[in-house]
Coordinates of N, CA, C and O and ligand atoms in Angstrom, one line a residue:
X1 N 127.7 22.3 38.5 CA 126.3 22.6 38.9 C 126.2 22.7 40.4 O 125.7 23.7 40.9
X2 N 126.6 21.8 41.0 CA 126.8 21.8 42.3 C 127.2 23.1 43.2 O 126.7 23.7 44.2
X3 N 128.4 23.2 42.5 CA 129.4 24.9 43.4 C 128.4 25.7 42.8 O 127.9 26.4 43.6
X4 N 127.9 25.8 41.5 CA 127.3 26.8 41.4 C 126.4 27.3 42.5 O 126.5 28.2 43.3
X5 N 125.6 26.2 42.4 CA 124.4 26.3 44.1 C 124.8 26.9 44.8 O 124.3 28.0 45.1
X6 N 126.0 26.4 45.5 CA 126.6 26.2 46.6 C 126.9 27.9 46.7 O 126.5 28.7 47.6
X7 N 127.9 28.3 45.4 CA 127.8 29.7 45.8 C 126.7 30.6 46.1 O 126.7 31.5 46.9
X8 N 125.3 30.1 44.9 CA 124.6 30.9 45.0 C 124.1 30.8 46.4 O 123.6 31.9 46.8
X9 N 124.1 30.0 47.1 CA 123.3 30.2 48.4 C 124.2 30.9 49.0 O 123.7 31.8 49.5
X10 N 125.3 30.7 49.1 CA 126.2 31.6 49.9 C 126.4 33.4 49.7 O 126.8 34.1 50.5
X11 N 125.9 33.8 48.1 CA 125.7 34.5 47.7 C 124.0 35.3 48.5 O 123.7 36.5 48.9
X12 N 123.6 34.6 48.4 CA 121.9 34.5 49.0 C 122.2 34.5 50.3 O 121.6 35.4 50.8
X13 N 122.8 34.0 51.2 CA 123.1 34.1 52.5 C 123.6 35.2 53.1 O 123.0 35.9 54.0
X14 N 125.1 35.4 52.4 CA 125.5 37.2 52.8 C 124.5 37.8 52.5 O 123.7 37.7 53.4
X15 N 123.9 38.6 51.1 CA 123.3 39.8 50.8 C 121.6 39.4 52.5 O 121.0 40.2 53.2
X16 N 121.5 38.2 52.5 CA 120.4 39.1 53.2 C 120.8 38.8 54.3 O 119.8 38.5 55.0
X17 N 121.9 38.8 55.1 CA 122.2 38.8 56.7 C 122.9 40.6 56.3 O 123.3 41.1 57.4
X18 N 123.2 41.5 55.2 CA 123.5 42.7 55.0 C 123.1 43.6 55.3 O 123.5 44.4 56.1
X19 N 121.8 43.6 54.4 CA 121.1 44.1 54.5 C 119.3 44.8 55.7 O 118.4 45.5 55.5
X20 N 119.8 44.0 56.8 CA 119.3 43.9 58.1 C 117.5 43.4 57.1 O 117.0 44.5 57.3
X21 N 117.1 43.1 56.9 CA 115.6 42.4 56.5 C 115.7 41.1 56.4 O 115.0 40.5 55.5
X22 N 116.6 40.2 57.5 CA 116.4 38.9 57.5 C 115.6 38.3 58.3 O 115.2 37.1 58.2
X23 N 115.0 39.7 59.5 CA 114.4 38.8 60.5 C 112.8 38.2 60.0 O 112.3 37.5 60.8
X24 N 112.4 38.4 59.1 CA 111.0 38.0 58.9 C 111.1 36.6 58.1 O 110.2 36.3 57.4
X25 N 112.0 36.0 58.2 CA 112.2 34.5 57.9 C 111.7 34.3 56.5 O 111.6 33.1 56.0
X26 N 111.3 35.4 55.9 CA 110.9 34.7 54.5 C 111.6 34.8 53.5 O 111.0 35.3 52.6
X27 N 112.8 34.6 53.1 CA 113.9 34.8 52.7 C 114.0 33.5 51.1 O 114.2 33.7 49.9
X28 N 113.8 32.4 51.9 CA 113.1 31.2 51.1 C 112.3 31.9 50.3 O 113.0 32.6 49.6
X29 N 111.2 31.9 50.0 CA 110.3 32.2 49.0 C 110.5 33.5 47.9 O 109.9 33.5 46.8
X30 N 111.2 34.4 48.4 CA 111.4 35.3 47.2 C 112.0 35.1 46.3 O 112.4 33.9 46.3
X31 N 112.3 36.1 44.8 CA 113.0 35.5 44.2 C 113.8 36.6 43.7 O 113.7 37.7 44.2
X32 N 114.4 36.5 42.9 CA 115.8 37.5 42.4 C 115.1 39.0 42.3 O 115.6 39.8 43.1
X33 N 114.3 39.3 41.7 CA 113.2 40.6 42.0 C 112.8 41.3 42.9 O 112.3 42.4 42.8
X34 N 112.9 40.4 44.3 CA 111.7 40.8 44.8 C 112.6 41.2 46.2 O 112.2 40.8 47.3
X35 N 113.6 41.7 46.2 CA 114.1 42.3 47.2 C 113.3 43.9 47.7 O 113.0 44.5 46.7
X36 N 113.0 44.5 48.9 CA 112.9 45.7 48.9 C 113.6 46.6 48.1 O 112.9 47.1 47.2
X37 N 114.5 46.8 48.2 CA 115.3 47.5 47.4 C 114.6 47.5 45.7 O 114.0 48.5 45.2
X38 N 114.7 46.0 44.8 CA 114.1 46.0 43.6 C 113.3 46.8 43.7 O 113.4 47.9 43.1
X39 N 112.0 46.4 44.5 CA 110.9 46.6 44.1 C 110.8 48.4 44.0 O 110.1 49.0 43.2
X40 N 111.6 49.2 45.1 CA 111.6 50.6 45.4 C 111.7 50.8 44.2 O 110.9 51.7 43.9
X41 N 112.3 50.5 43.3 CA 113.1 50.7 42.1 C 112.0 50.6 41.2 O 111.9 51.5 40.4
X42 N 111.2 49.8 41.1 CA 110.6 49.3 40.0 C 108.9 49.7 40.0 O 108.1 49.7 39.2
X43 N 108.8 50.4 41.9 CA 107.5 50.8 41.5 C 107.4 51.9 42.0 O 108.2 52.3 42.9
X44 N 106.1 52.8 41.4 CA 106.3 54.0 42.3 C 106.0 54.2 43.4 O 106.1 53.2 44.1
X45 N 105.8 55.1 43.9 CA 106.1 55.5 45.5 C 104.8 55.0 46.0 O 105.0 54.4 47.0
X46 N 103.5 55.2 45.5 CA 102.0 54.9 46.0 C 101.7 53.3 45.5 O 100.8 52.5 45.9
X47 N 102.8 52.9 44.5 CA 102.5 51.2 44.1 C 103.1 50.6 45.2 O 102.7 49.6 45.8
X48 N 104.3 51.3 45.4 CA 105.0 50.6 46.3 C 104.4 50.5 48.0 O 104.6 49.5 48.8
X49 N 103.6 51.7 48.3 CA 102.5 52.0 49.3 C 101.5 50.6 49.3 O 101.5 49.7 50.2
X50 N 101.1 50.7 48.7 CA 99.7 49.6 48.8 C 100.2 48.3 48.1 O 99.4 47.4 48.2
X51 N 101.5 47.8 47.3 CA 101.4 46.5 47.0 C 102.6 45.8 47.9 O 102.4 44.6 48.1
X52 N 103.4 46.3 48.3 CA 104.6 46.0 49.4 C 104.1 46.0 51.0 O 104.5 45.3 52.0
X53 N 103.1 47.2 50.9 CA 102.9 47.5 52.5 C 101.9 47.4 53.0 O 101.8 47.6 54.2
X54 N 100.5 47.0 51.9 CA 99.6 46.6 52.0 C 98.5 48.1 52.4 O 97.6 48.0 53.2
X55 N 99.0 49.1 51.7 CA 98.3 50.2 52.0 C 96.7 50.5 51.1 O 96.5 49.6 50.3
X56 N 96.0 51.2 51.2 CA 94.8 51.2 50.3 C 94.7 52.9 49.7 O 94.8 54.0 50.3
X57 N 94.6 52.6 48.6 CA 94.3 54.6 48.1 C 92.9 54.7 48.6 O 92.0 54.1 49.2
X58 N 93.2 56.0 48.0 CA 91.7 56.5 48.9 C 90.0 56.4 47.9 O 89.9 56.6 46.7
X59 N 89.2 56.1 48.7 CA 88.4 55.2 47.4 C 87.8 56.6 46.8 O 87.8 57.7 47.2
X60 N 87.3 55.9 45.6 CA 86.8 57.2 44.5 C 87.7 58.1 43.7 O 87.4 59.0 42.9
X61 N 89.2 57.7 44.1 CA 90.1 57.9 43.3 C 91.2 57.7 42.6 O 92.1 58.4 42.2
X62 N 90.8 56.3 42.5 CA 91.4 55.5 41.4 C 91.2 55.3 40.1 O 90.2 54.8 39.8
X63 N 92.6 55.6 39.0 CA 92.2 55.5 38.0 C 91.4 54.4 37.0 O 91.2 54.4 35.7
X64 N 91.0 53.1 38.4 CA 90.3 51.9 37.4 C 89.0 52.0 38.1 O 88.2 51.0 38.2
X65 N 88.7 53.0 38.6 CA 87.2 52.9 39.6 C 86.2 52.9 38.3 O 85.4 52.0 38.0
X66 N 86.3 53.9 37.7 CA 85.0 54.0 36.8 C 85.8 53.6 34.9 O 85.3 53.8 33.8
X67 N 86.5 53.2 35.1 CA 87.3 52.5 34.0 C 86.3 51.7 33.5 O 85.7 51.0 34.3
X68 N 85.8 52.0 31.6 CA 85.0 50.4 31.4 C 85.7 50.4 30.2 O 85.0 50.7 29.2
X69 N 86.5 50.2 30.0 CA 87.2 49.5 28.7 C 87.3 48.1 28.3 O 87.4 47.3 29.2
X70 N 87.4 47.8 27.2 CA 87.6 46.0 27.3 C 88.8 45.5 27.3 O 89.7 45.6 26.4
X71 N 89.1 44.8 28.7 CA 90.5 44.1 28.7 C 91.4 43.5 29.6 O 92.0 43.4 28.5
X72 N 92.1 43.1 30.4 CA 92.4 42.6 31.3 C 93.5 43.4 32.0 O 94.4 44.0 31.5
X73 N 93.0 43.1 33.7 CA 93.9 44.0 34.8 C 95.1 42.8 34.6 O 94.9 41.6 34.6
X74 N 96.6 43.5 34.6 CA 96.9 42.4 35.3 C 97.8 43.4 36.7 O 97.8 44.5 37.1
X75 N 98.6 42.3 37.1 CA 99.2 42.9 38.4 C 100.5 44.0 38.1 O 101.4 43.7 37.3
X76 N 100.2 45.5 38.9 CA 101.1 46.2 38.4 C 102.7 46.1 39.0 O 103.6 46.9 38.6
X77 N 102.8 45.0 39.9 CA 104.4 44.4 40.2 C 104.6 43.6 38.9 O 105.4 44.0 38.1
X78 N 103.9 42.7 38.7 CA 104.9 41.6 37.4 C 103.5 41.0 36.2 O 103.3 39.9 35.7
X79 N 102.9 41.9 36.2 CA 102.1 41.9 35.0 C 101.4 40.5 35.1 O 101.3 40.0 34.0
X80 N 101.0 39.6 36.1 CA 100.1 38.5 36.1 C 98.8 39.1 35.8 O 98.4 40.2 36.3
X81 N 97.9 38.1 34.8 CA 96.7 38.7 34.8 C 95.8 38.2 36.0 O 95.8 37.1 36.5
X82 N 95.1 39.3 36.2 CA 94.2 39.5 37.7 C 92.8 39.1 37.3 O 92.3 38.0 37.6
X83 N 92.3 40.0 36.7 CA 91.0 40.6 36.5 C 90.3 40.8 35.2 O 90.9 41.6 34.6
X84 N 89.0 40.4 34.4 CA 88.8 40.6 33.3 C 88.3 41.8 33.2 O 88.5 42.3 34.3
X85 N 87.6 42.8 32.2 CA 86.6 43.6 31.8 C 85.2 43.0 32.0 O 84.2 43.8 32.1
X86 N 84.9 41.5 32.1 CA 83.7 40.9 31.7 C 83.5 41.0 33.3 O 82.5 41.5 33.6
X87 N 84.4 40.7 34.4 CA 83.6 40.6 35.4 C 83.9 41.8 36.2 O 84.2 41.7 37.4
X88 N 83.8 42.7 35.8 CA 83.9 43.9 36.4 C 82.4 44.7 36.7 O 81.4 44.4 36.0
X89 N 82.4 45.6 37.8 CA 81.3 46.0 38.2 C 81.0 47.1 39.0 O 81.9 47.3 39.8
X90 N 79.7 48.1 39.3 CA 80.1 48.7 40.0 C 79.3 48.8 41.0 O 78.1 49.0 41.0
X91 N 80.5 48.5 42.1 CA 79.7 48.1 43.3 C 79.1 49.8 44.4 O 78.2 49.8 45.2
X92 N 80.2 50.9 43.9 CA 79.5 51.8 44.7 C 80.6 52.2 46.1 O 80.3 52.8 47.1
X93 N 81.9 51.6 45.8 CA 82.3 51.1 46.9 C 83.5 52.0 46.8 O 84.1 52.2 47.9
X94 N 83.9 52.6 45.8 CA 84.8 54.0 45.4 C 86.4 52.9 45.0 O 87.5 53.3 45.1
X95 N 86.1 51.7 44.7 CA 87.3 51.0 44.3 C 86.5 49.9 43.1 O 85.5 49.2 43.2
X96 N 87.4 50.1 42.1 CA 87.5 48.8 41.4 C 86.7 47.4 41.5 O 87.5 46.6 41.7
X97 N 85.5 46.9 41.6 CA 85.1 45.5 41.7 C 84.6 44.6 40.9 O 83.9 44.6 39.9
X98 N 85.3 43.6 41.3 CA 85.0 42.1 40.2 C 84.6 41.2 41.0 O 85.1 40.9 42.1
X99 N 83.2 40.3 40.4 CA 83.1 39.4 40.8 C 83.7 37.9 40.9 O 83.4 36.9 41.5
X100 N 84.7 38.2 40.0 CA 85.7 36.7 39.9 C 87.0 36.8 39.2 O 87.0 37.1 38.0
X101 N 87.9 36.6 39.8 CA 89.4 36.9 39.0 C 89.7 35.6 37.6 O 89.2 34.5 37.4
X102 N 90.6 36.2 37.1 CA 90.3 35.5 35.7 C 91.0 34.3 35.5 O 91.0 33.6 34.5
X103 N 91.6 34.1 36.8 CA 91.6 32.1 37.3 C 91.9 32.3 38.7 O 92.7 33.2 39.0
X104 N 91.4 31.6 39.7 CA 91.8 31.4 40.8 C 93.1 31.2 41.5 O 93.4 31.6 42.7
X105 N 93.9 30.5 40.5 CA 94.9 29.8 40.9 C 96.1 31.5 40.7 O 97.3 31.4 41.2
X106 N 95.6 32.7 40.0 CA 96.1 33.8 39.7 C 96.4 34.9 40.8 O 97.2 35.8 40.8
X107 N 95.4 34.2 41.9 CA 95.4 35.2 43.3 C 95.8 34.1 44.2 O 95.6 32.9 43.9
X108 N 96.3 34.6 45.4 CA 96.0 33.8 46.8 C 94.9 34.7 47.8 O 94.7 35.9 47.6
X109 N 94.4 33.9 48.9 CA 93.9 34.4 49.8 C 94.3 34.6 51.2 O 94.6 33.6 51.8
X110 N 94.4 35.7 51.9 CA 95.2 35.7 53.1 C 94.2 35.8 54.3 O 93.2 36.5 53.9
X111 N 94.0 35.4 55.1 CA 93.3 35.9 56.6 C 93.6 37.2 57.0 O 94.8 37.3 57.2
X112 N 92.8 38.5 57.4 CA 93.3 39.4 57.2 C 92.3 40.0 59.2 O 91.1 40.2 59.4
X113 N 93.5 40.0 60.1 CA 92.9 40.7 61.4 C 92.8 42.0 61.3 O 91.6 42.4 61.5
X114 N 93.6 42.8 60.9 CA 94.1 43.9 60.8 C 92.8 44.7 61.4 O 91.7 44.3 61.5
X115 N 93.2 46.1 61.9 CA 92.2 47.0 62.3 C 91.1 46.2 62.6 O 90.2 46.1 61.8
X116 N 90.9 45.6 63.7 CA 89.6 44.9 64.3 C 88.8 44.1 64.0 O 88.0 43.7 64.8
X117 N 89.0 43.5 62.6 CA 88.3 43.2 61.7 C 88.4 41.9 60.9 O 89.4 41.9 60.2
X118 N 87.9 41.2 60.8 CA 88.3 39.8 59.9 C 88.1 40.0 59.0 O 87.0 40.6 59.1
X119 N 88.5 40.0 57.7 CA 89.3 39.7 56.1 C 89.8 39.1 55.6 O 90.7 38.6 56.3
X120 N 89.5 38.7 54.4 CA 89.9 38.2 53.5 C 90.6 39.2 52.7 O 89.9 40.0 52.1
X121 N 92.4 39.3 52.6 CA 93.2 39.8 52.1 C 93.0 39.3 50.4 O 92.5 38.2 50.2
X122 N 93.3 39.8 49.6 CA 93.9 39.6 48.1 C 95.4 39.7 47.6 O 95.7 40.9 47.2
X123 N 96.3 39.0 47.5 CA 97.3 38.9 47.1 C 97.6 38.3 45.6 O 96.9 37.4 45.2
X124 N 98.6 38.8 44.8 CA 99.1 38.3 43.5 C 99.8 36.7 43.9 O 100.7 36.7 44.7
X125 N 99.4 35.5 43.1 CA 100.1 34.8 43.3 C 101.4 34.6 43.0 O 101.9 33.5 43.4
X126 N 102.1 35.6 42.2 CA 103.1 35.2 41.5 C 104.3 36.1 42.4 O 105.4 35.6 42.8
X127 N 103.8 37.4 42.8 CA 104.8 38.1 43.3 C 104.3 38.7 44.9 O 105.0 39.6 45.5
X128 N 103.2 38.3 45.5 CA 102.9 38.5 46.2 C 102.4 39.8 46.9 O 102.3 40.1 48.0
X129 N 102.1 40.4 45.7 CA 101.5 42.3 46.0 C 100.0 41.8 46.7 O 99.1 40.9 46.7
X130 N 100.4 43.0 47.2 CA 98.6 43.5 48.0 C 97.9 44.0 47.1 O 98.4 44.9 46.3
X131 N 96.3 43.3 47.1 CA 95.4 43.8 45.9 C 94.4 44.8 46.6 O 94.2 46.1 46.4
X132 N 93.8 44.0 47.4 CA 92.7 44.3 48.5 C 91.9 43.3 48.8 O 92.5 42.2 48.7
X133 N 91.0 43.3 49.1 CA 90.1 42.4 50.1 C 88.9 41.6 48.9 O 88.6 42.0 47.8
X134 N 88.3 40.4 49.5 CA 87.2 39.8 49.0 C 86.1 39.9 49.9 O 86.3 39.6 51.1
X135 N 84.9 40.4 49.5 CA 83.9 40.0 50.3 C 82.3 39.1 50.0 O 82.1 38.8 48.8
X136 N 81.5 38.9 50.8 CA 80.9 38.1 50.1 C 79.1 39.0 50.0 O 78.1 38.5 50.3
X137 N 79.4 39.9 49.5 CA 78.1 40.6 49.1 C 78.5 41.3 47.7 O 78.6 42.5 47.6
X138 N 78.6 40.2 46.6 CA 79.0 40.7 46.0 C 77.3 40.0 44.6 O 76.3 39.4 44.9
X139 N 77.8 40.3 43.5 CA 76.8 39.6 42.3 C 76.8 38.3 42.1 O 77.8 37.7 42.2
X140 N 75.5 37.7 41.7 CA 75.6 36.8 40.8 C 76.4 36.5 39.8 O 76.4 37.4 38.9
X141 N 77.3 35.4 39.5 CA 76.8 33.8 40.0 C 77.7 33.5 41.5 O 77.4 32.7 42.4
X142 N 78.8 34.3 41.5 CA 79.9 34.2 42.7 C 79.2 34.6 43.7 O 79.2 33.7 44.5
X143 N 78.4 35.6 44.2 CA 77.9 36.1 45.2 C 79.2 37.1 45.8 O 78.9 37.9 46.7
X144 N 80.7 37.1 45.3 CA 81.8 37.6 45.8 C 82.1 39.1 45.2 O 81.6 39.3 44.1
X145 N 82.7 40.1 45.8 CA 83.1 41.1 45.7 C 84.5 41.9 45.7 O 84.8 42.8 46.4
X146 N 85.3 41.3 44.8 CA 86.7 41.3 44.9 C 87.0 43.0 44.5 O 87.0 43.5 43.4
X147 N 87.3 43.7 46.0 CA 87.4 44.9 45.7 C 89.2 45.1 46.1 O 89.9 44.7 47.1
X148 N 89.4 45.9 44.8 CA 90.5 46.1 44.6 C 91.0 47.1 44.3 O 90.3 47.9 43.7
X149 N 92.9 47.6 44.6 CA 92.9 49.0 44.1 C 93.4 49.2 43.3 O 94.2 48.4 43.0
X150 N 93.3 50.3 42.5 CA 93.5 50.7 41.3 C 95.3 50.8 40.9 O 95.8 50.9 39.8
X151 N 95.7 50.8 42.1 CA 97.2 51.2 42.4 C 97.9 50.2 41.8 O 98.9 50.4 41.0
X152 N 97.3 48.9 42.2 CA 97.5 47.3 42.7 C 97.5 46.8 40.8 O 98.2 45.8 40.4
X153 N 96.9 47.5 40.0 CA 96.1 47.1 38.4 C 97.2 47.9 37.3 O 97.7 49.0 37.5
X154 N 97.5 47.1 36.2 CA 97.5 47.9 34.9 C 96.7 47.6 34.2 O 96.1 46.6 34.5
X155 N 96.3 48.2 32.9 CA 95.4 47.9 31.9 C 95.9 47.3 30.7 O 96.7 47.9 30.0
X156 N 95.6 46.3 30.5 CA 95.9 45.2 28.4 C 94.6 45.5 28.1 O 93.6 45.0 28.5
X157 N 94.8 47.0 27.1 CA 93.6 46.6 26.2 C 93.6 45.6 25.1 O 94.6 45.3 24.5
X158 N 92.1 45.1 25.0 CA 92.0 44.2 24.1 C 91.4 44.9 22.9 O 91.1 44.3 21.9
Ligands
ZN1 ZN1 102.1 40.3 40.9

């Protein structure tokens, strides 16, 4: 059990001093998936845009913007569920909005400077894709506005 480790870190040690993407120290927390490379592989070119790079499609044209079917988003990296049909809504906003994701503990929240601006980023807790932003002019009972992109979603119909 032991050497096994031992290799695997050593294993885990070469591949990412190799592949030059060691400098961002997060090397710890990934997991066997979630190399650049995987992911190029596993998503398309505009998933890979906005959930790796934190990019946004362009609003009013996403395929979950005016989507009302019954059933749950989950994340289009590793299929965690995100988002219900019940709290979905439309905010007007040319993306996707929910007043409350379908457990808390299913997203993280990031501090977001970016472009001049304070945010609240949306991230998958499981694999760490970019969703989009939370805001707080959103509906009753949350008051919250979890706008999100359609890129970022698959559909479970129920
Ligand atoms: Zn995910």
């Amino acid at each position: 059990m032991k050497l096994q480790s031992y290799i695997l870190s050593l294993f885990l040690f070469i591949s990412a001093g190799c592949d030059g993407q060691n400098n961002s120290g997060n090397i710890q927390n990934v997991n066997s998936m979630d190399t650049k490379d995987n992911w190029k592989d596993k998503l398309t070119k505009e998933e890979y845009r906005v959930l790796r790079e934190k990019g946004t499609e362009r609003a009013f044209t996403g395929e979950f913007y005016k989507h009302e079917e019954t059933g749950v988003y989950v994340c289009a990296g590793c299929a965690n569920p995100l988002f219900s049909s019940e709290e979905k809504y439309d905010s007007g906003s040319g993306w996707p909005s929910f007043w409350k994701p379908v457990d808390n503990s299913n997203i993280k929240e990031i501090t977001d400077n970016s472009f001049g601006m304070k945010r609240i980023e949306i991230v998958c807790s499981k694999c760490d894709g970019h969703l989009g932003h939370v805001f707080e002019d959103g509906p009753r009972p949350t008051g919250l506005r979890y706008c999100i992109n359609s890129v970022s979603l698959d559909f479970e119909k129920k």
